[in-house]
PDB file of C-alpha atoms in Angstrom:
ATOM      1  CA  MET Q   1    -151.528 -18.177  18.449  1.00 59.00           C
ATOM      2  CA  THR Q   2    -151.606 -15.983  16.230  1.00 63.00           C
ATOM      3  CA  THR Q   3    -153.451 -16.282  12.415  1.00 63.00           C
ATOM      4  CA  GLU Q   4    -152.141 -14.286   9.637  1.00 57.00           C
ATOM      5  CA  LYS Q   5    -154.294 -12.676   7.243  1.00 56.00           C
ATOM      6  CA  LYS Q   6    -153.139 -13.518   3.638  1.00 58.00           C
ATOM      7  CA  SER Q   7    -154.391 -10.442   1.334  1.00 59.00           C
ATOM      8  CA  PRO Q   8    -156.289 -10.394  -1.070  1.00 58.00           C
ATOM      9  CA  GLY Q   9    -153.517  -9.722  -3.907  1.00 55.00           C
ATOM     10  CA  ALA Q  10    -150.598 -12.344  -2.425  1.00 63.00           C
ATOM     11  CA  GLN Q  11    -153.199 -15.075  -4.195  1.00 79.00           C
ATOM     12  CA  GLN Q  12    -151.992 -16.167  -7.267  1.00 93.00           C
ATOM     13  CA  SER Q  13    -154.240 -16.458 -10.137  1.00 96.00           C
ATOM     14  CA  LEU Q  14    -154.629 -17.645 -13.452  1.00 97.00           C
ATOM     15  CA  ARG Q  15    -155.258 -16.316 -17.135  1.00 98.00           C
ATOM     16  CA  ILE Q  16    -157.403 -18.492 -18.976  1.00 98.00           C
ATOM     17  CA  THR Q  17    -158.243 -18.138 -22.835  1.00 98.00           C
ATOM     18  CA  LEU Q  18    -161.027 -20.048 -24.988  1.00 98.00           C
ATOM     19  CA  LYS Q  19    -159.278 -21.824 -27.748  1.00 98.00           C
ATOM     20  CA  ARG Q  20    -161.646 -23.890 -29.109  1.00 97.00           C
ATOM     21  CA  SER Q  21    -165.422 -23.345 -30.149  1.00 97.00           C
ATOM     22  CA  PRO Q  22    -167.890 -25.362 -27.093  1.00 97.00           C
ATOM     23  CA  ILE Q  23    -169.626 -26.348 -30.247  1.00 96.00           C
ATOM     24  CA  GLY Q  24    -170.430 -30.727 -30.034  1.00 97.00           C
ATOM     25  CA  THR Q  25    -169.280 -30.461 -26.176  1.00 97.00           C
ATOM     26  CA  PRO Q  26    -171.295 -32.074 -23.318  1.00 97.00           C
ATOM     27  CA  TYR Q  27    -174.124 -29.551 -22.028  1.00 98.00           C
ATOM     28  CA  LYS Q  28    -172.203 -30.112 -18.446  1.00 97.00           C
ATOM     29  CA  HIS Q  29    -169.102 -28.273 -20.276  1.00 98.00           C
ATOM     30  CA  ARG Q  30    -170.456 -25.919 -22.090  1.00 98.00           C
ATOM     31  CA  LEU Q  31    -172.158 -24.819 -17.834  1.00 98.00           C
ATOM     32  CA  VAL Q  32    -168.211 -25.251 -16.946  1.00 98.00           C
ATOM     33  CA  LEU Q  33    -167.451 -22.617 -19.259  1.00 98.00           C
ATOM     34  CA  ARG Q  34    -170.414 -20.741 -18.039  1.00 97.00           C
ATOM     35  CA  GLY Q  35    -169.050 -21.120 -14.481  1.00 97.00           C
ATOM     36  CA  LEU Q  36    -165.349 -19.813 -15.765  1.00 97.00           C
ATOM     37  CA  GLY Q  37    -167.202 -16.860 -17.202  1.00 97.00           C
ATOM     38  CA  LEU Q  38    -166.326 -17.830 -20.877  1.00 97.00           C
ATOM     39  CA  ARG Q  39    -169.172 -16.903 -23.314  1.00 96.00           C
ATOM     40  CA  LYS Q  40    -167.078 -16.025 -26.815  1.00 97.00           C
ATOM     41  CA  LEU Q  41    -164.110 -17.752 -28.522  1.00 97.00           C
ATOM     42  CA  ASN Q  42    -160.342 -15.984 -27.149  1.00 97.00           C
ATOM     43  CA  ALA Q  43    -162.526 -14.466 -24.458  1.00 97.00           C
ATOM     44  CA  THR Q  44    -159.439 -14.962 -20.986  1.00 98.00           C
ATOM     45  CA  VAL Q  45    -160.826 -14.016 -17.535  1.00 98.00           C
ATOM     46  CA  LEU Q  46    -158.618 -14.197 -14.405  1.00 97.00           C
ATOM     47  CA  ARG Q  47    -159.743 -16.790 -12.015  1.00 97.00           C
ATOM     48  CA  PRO Q  48    -158.072 -17.491  -8.564  1.00 97.00           C
ATOM     49  CA  ALA Q  49    -155.845 -20.910  -8.604  1.00 97.00           C
ATOM     50  CA  SER Q  50    -157.892 -22.214  -6.127  1.00 96.00           C
ATOM     51  CA  ASP Q  51    -158.935 -26.136  -6.054  1.00 97.00           C
ATOM     52  CA  GLN Q  52    -162.284 -25.935  -7.347  1.00 97.00           C
ATOM     53  CA  VAL Q  53    -160.926 -23.371 -10.444  1.00 97.00           C
ATOM     54  CA  LYS Q  54    -158.355 -25.871 -11.344  1.00 97.00           C
ATOM     55  CA  GLY Q  55    -161.184 -28.784 -11.314  1.00 97.00           C
ATOM     56  CA  MET Q  56    -163.236 -26.963 -13.795  1.00 98.00           C
ATOM     57  CA  ILE Q  57    -159.869 -26.979 -16.069  1.00 98.00           C
ATOM     58  CA  ALA Q  58    -159.028 -30.656 -15.832  1.00 97.00           C
ATOM     59  CA  LYS Q  59    -162.975 -30.830 -16.847  1.00 98.00           C
ATOM     60  CA  VAL Q  60    -162.633 -28.675 -20.233  1.00 98.00           C
ATOM     61  CA  GLY Q  61    -158.849 -28.108 -20.383  1.00 97.00           C
ATOM     62  CA  TYR Q  62    -158.798 -29.348 -23.824  1.00 98.00           C
ATOM     63  CA  LEU Q  63    -160.825 -25.930 -25.034  1.00 98.00           C
ATOM     64  CA  LEU Q  64    -158.836 -24.085 -23.215  1.00 98.00           C
ATOM     65  CA  GLU Q  65    -155.567 -22.254 -22.953  1.00 98.00           C
ATOM     66  CA  VAL Q  66    -153.963 -21.686 -18.967  1.00 97.00           C
ATOM     67  CA  SER Q  67    -151.150 -19.543 -18.496  1.00 97.00           C
ATOM     68  CA  PRO Q  68    -149.939 -18.338 -14.494  1.00 95.00           C
ATOM     69  CA  GLN Q  69    -150.985 -14.339 -13.985  1.00 87.00           C
TER      70      GLN Q  69
END
C-alpha cells in the first residue's frame, strides 16, 4: 500500500478580494470576512481552495471577487 503525499505547492489557491463594504451586513458575515483575513476594502488574500474556504466564500460572495490563482 503506497500513499502519495501532495506537496503544499500543488494545491490550488484562490485570490479573494473584498469589493463591497460590510457596513450594514449581518454580524456573522463580518465574522466570516475576518476569518478569511479581509479587513479593508480592496484587500486581497490568497487562500487554499478547500471546502471550508469555499463555504465561507459562498456565505459572503456578494461582497467578494474571487479568481483562481
